[in-house]
Short mmCIF file of C-alpha atoms and ligand atoms in Angstrom, two decimals:
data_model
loop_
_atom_site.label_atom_id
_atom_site.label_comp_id
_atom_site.label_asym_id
_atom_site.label_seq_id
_atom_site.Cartn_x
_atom_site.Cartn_y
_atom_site.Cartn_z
CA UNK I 1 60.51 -2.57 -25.35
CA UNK I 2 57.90 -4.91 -24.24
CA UNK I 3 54.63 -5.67 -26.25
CA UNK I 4 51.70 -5.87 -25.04
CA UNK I 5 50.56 -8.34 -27.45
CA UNK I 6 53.74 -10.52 -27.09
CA UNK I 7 53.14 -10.72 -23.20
CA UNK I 8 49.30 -11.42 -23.73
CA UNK I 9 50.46 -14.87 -25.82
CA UNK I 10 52.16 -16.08 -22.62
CA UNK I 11 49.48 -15.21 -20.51
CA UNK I 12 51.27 -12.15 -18.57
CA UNK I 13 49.15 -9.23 -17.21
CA UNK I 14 48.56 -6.40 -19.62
CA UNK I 15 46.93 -3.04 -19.07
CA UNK I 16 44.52 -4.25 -21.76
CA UNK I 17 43.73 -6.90 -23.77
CA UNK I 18 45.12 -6.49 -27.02
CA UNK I 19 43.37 -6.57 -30.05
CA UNK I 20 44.23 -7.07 -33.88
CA UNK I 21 41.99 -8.56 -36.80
CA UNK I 22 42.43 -11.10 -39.28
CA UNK I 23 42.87 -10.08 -43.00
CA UNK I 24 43.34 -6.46 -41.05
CA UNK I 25 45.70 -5.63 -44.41
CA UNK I 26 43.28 -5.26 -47.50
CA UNK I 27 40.54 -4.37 -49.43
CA UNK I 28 38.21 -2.17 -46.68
CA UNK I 29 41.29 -0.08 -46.56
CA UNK I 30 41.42 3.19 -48.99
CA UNK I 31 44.77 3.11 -49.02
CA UNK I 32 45.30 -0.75 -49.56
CA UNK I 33 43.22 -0.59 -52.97
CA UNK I 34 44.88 2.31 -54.28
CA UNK I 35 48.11 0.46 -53.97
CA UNK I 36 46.79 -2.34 -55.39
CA UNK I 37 45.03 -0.29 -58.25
CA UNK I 38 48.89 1.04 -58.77
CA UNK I 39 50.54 -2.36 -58.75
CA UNK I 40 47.77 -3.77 -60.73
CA UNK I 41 48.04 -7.81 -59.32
CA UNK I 42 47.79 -9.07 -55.48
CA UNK I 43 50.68 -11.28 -56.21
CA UNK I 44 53.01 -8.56 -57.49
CA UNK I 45 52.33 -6.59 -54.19
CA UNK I 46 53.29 -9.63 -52.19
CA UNK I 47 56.55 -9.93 -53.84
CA UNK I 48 57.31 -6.80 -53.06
CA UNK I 49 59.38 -5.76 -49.88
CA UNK I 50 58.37 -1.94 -50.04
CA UNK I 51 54.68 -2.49 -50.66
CA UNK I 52 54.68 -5.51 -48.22
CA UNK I 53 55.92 -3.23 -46.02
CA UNK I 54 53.61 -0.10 -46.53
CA UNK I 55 50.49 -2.33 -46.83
CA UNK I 56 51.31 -4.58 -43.46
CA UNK I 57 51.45 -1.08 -41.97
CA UNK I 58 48.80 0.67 -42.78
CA UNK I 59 45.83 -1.09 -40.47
CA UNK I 60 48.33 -0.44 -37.17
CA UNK I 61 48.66 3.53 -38.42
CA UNK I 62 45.06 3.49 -39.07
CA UNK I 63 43.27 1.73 -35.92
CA UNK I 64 46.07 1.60 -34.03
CA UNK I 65 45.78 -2.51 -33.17
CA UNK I 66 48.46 -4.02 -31.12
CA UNK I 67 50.03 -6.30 -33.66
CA UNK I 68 50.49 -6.26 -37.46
CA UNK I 69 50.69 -9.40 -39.52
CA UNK I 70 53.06 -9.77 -42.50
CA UNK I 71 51.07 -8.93 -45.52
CA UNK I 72 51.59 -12.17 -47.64
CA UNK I 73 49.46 -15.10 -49.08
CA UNK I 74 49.36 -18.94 -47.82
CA UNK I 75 49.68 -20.14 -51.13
CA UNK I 76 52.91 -18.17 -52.41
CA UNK I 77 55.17 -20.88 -50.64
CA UNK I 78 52.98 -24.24 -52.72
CA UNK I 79 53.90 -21.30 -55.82
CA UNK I 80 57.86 -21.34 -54.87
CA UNK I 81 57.67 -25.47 -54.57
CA UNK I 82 56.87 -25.46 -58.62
CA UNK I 83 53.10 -24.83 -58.77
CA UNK I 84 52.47 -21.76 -60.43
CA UNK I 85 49.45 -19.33 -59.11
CA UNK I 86 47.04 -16.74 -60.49
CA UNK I 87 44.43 -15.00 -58.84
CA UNK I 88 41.16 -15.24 -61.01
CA UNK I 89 38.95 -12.29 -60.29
CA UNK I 90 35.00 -13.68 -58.94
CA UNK I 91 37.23 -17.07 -58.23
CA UNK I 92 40.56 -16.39 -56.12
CA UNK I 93 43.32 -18.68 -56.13
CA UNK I 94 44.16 -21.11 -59.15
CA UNK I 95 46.72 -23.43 -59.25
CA UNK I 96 46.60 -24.93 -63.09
CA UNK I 97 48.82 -27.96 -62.50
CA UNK I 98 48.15 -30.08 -59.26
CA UNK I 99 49.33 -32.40 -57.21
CA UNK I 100 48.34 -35.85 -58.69
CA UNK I 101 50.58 -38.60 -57.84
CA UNK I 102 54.06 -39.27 -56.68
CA UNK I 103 55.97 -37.94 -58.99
CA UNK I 104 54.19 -35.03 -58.42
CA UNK I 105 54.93 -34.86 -55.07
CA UNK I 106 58.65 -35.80 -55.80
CA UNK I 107 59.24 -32.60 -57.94
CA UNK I 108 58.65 -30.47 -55.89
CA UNK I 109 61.38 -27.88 -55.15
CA UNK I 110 62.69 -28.46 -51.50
CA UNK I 111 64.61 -25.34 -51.72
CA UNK I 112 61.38 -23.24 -52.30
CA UNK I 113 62.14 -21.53 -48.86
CA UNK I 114 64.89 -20.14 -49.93
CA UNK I 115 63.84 -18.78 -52.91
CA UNK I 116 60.73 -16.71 -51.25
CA UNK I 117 63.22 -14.36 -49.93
CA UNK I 118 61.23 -11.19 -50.64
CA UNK I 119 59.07 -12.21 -47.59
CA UNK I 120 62.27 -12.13 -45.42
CA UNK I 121 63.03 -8.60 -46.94
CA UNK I 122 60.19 -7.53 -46.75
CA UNK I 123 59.38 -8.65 -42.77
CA UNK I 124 62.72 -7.18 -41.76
CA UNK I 125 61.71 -3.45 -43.31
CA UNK I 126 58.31 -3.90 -41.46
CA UNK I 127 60.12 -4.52 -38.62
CA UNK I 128 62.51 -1.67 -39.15
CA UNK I 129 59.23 0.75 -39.37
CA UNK I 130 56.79 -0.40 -37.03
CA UNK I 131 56.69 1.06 -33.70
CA UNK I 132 58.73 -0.83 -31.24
CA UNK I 133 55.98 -1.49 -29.26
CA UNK I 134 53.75 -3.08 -31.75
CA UNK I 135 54.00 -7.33 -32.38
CA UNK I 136 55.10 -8.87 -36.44
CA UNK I 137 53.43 -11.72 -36.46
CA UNK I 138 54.34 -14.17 -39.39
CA UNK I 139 52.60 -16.35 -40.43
CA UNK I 140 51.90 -19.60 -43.05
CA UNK I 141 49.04 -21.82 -44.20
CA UNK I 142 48.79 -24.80 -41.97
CA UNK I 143 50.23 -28.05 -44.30
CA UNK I 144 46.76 -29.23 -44.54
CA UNK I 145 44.93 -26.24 -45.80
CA UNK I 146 47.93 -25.76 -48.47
CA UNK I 147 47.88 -29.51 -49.91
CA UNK I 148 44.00 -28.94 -50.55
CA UNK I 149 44.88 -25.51 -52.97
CA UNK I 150 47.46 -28.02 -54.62
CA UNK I 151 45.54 -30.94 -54.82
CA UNK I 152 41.72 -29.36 -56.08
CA UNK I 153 43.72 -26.68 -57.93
CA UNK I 154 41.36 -23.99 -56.32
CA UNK I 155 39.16 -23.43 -53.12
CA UNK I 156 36.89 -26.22 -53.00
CA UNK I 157 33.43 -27.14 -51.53
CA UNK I 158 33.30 -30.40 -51.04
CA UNK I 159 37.02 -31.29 -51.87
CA UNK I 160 36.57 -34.39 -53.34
CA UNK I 161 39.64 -34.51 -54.44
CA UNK I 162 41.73 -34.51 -51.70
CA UNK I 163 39.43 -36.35 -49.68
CA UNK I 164 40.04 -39.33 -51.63
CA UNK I 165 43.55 -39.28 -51.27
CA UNK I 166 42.68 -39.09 -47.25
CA UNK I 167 40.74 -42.46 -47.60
CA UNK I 168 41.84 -44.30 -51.09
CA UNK I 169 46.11 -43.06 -50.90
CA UNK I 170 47.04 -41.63 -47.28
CA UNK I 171 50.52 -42.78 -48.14
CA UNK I 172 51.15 -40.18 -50.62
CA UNK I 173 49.03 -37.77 -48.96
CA UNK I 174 51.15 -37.63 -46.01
CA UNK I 175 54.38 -37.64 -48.33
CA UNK I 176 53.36 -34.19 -49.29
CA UNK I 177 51.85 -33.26 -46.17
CA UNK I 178 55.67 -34.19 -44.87
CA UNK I 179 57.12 -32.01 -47.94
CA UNK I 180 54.80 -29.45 -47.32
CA UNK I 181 55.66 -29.77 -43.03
CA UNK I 182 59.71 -29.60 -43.97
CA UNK I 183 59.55 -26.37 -46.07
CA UNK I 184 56.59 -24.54 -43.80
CA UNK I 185 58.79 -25.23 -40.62
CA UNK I 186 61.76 -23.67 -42.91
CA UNK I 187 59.80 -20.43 -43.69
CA UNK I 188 58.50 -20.05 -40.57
CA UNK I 189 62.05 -20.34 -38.64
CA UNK I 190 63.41 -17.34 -41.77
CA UNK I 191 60.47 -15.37 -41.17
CA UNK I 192 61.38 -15.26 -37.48
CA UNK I 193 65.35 -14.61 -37.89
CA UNK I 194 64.20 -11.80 -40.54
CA UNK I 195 62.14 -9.81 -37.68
CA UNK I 196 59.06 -11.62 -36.86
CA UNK I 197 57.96 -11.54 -33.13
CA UNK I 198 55.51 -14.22 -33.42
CA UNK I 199 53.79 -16.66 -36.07
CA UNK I 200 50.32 -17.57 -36.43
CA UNK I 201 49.14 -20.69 -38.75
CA UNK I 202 46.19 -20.83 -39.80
CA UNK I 203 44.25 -23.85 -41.09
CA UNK I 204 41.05 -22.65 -42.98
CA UNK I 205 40.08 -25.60 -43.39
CA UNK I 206 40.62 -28.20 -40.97
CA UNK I 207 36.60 -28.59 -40.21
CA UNK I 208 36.73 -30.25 -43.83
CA UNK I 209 37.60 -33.57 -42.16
CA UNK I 210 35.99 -35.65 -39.59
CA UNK I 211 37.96 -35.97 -36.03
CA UNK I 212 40.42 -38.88 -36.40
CA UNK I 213 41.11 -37.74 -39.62
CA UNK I 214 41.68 -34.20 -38.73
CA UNK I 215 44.19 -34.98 -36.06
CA UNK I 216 45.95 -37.26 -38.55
CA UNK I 217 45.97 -35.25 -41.65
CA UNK I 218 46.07 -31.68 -40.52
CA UNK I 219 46.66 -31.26 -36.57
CA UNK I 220 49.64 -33.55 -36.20
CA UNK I 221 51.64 -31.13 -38.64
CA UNK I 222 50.44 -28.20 -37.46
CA UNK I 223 51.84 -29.51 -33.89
CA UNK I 224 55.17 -30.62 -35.36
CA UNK I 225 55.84 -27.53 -36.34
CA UNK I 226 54.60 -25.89 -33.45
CA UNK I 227 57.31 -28.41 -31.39
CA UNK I 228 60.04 -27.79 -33.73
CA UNK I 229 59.78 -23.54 -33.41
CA UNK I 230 59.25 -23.59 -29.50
CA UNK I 231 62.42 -25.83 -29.54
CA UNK I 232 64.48 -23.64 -30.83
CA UNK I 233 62.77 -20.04 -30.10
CA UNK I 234 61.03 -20.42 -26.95
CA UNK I 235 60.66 -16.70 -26.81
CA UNK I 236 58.49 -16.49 -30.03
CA UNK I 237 54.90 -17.14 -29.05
CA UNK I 238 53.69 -19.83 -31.87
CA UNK I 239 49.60 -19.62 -32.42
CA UNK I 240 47.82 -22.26 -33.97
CA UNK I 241 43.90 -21.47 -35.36
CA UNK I 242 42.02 -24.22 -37.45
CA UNK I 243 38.57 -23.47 -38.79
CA UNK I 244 35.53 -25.40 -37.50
CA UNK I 245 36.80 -28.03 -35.38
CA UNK I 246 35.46 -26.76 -32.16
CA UNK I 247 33.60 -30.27 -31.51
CA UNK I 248 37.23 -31.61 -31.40
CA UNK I 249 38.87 -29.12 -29.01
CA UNK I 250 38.65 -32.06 -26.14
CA UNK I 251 41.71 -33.60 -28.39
CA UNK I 252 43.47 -30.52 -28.96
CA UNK I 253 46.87 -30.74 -27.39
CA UNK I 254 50.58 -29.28 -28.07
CA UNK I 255 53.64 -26.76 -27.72
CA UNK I 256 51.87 -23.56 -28.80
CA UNK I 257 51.12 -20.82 -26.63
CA UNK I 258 47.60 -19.45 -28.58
CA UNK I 259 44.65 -21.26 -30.03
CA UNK I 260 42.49 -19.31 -32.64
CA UNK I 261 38.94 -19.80 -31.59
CA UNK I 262 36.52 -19.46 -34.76
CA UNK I 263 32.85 -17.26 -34.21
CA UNK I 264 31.29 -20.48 -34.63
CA UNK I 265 33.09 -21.89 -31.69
CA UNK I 266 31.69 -20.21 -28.45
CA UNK I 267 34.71 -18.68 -26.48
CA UNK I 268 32.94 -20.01 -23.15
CA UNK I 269 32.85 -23.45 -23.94
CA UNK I 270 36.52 -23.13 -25.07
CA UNK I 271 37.36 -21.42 -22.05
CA UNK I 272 36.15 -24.21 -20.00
CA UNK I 273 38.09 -27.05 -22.09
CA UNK I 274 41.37 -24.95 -22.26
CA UNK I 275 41.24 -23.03 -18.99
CA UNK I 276 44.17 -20.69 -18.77
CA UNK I 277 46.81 -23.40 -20.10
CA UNK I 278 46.68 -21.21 -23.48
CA UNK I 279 45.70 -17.77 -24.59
CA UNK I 280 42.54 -17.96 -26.60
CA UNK I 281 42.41 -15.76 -29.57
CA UNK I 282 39.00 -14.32 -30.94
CA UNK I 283 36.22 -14.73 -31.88
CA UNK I 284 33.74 -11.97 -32.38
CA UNK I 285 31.76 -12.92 -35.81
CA UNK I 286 33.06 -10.71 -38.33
CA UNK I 287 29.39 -9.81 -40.12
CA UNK I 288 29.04 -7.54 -36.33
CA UNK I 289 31.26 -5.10 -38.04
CA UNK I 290 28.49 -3.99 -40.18
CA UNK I 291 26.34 -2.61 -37.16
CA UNK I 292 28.04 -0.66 -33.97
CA UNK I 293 25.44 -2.12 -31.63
CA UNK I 294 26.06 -5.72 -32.88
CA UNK I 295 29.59 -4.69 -32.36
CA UNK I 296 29.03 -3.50 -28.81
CA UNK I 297 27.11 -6.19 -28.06
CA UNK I 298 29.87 -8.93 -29.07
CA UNK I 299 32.58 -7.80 -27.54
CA UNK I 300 30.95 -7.00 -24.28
CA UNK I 301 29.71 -10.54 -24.19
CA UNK I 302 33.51 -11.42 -25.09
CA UNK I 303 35.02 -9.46 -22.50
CA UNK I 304 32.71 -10.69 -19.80
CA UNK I 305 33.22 -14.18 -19.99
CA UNK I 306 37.20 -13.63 -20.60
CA UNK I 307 37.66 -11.14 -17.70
CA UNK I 308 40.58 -12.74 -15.84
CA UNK I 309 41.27 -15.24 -18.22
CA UNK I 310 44.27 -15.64 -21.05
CA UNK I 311 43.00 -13.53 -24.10
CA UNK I 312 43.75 -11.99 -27.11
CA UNK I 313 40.94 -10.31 -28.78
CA UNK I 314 40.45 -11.20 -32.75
CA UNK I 315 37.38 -11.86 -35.31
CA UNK I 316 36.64 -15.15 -35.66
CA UNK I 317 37.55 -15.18 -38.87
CA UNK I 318 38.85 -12.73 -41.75
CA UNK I 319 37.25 -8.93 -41.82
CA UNK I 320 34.87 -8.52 -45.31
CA UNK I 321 35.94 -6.50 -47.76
CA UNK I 322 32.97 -3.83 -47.45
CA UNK I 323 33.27 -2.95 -43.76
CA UNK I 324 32.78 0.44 -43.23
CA UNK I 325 36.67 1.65 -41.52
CA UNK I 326 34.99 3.89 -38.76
CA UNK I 327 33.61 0.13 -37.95
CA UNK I 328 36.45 -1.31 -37.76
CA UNK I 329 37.89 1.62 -35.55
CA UNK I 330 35.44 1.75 -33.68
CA UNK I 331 35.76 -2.24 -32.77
CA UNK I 332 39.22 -2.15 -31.60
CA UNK I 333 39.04 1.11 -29.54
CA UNK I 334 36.06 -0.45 -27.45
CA UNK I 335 38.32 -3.93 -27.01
CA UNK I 336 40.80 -2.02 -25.53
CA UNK I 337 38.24 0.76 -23.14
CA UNK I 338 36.04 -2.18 -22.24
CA UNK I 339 39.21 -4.07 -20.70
CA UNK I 340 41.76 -1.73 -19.39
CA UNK I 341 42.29 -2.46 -15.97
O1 1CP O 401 43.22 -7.67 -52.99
C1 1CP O 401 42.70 -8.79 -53.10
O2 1CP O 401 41.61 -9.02 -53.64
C2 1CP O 401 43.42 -9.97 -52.54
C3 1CP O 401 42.70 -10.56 -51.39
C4 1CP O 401 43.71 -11.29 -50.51
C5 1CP O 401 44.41 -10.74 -49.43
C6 1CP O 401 44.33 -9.33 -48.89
C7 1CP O 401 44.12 -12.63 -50.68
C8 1CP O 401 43.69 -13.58 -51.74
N1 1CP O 401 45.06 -12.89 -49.71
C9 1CP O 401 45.27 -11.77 -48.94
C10 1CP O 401 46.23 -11.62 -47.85
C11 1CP O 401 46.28 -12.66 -46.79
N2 1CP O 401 45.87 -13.96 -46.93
C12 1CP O 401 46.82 -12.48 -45.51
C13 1CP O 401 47.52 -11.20 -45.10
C14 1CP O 401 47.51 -10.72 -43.78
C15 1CP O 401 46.20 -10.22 -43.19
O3 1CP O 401 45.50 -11.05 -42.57
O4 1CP O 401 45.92 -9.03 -43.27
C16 1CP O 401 46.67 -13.72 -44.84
C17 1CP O 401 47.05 -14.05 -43.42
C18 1CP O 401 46.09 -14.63 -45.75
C19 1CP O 401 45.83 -16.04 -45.44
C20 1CP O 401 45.01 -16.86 -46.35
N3 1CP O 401 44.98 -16.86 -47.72
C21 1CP O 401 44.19 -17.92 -45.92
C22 1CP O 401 44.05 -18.34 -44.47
C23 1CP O 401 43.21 -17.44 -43.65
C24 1CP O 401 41.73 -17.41 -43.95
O5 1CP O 401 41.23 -16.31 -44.25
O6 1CP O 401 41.08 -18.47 -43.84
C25 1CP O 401 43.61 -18.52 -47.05
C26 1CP O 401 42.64 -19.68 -47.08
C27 1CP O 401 44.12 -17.85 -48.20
C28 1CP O 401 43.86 -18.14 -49.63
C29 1CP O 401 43.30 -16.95 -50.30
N4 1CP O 401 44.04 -15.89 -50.71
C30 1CP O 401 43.23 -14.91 -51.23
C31 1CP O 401 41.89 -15.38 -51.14
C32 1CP O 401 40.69 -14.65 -51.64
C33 1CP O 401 41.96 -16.65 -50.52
C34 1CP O 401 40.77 -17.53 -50.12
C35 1CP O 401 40.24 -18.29 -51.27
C36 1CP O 401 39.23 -19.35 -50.82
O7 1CP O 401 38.23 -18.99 -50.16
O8 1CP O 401 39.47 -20.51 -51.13
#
């Protein structure tokens, strides 16, 4: 059965133009925190299939958007390669030993995509229940936005830490960018022969580092494994979206068939760098979602200047945790009335 969503990656005509949100599986969802009141700890529910399954579901039953993505973390594959994680509450993630040196980077465990099979089990029993006509996307952390977790430990501000390594030790920063790069491209390609009809990577923070670097340190990888997917599953739409690097997007360049476009990025001046060569994701600001005019307001602006053009509508970044869900509803019902052709 064809997708909607699928076809809208490779720039086919749709009735409409599909619409799903970043972090769409979580905490503004009733039914996502009484699971996780249940299981008790976010990485418990990610390791397992059934409520990986339930949870990825559970936005597509409720607002009905055109594509569901895998309900994981970015940072349980750095776990599976030997660093191991815990979710501090007021903090998020915490990795307690880090990447410091080359031995470091030389234990890590190469067969760590392997071992993370409960995201293979549990993409191919999402893929067993979701409506046929509804897009899996799968997804990982770009090998950039992973090496800073392992490197600062944490989320980071100013990452200092890493940022040295960029200027003082590139050598070893690339070794585990390349580490990183091998085992990412190995998930990805499992995640894809377990069910997944298209992967996203997303690079959160790619705007941390000025433009030479950025194409260096983060975009090069991200476009290697880009290359290395479309080689061998043309079919499976790849989309790349890095974080505040819109001031770069004259640079940006590759074998991917979506760019994520970030709400600080305006989608008209990516529109007239990119033309229709890719689909352009996005990029309403997420904050509209408190406010049904500010809603209304953003994606008719969106639609207008998209009308005719490759698009896939999204947030421009991850939905907050207190939305209200009528909101959110609301949202992806008016992306789909205010385009159908
Ligand atoms: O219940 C909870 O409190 C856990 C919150 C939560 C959730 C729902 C975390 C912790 N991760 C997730 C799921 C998640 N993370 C998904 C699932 C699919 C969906 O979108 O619905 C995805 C795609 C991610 C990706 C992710 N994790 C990114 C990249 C995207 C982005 O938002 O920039 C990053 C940077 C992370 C790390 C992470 N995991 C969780 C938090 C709070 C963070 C961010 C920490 C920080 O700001 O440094």
């Amino acid at each position: 059965m064809s997708k909607i969503f699928i076809d809208a990656c490779f720039g086919k005509e749709t009735p409409y133009t599909p619409v799903w949100m970043m972090r769409q599986a979580g905490r503004y969802l009733p039914e996502y925190m009484e699971i996780r009141k249940k299981v008790g700890n976010f990485l418990d529910m990610t390791r397992n299939p059934e409520v990986v399954a339930e949870i990825t579901i559970q936005p597509v039953k409720r607002l009905d958007v055109d594509a569901a993505i895998l309900f994981s973390d970015i940072l349980n594959l750095p776990m599976e390669m030997g660093l191991p994680l815990r979710f501090e509450k007021g903090v998020g993630p915490v990795f307690d030993k880090t990447i410091n040196d080359e031995k470091d980077v030389e234990a890590l465990d190469e067969n760590a995509s392997e071992k993370i099979s409960y995201v293979y089990e549990g993409v191919k029993l999402i893929r067993k229940n979701l409506a046929d006509d509804k897009a899996l996307i799968g997804f990982s952390g770009s090998p950039w936005t992973v090496s800073t977790y392992m490197v600062e430990g944490r989320g980071s501000k100013q990452y200092a830490k890493i940022k040295k390594m960029v200027y003082a030790n590139p050598k070893l920063l690339h070794k585990l960018l390349d580490k990183v790069t091998n085992q990412t491209i190995k998930y990805l390609t499992n995640q894809i022969k377990a069910g997944a009809d298209a992967i996203m990577v997303f690079d959160s923070w790619g705007g941390a580092l000025e433009k030479e670097k950025f194409f260096e340190f983060s975009w090069n990888y991200m476009k290697q494994i880009a290359k290395d997917i479309k080689a061998n599953y043309p079919n499976v739409p790849v989309i790349l979206f890095s974080k505040g690097v819109g001031l770069y997007f004259n640079d940006i360049e590759g074998e991917f068939d979506v760019l994520g476009v970030d709400w600080n990025t305006p989608i008209d001046y990516a529109l007239e760098i990119f033309e229709d060569n890719y689909t352009l994701q996005g990029n309403m600001e997420p904050t509209r979602l408190y406010s049904k005019e500010a809603i209304k307001e953003g994606v008719t602006k969106i639609a207008k200047t998209m009308k005719g053009h490759r698009h896939i509508f999204n947030l421009g970044h991850g939905i907050l945790p207190d939305v209200p869900v009528e909101n959110a509803k609301y949202f992806v019902d008016l992306c789909k009335e205010i385009t159908r052709r």
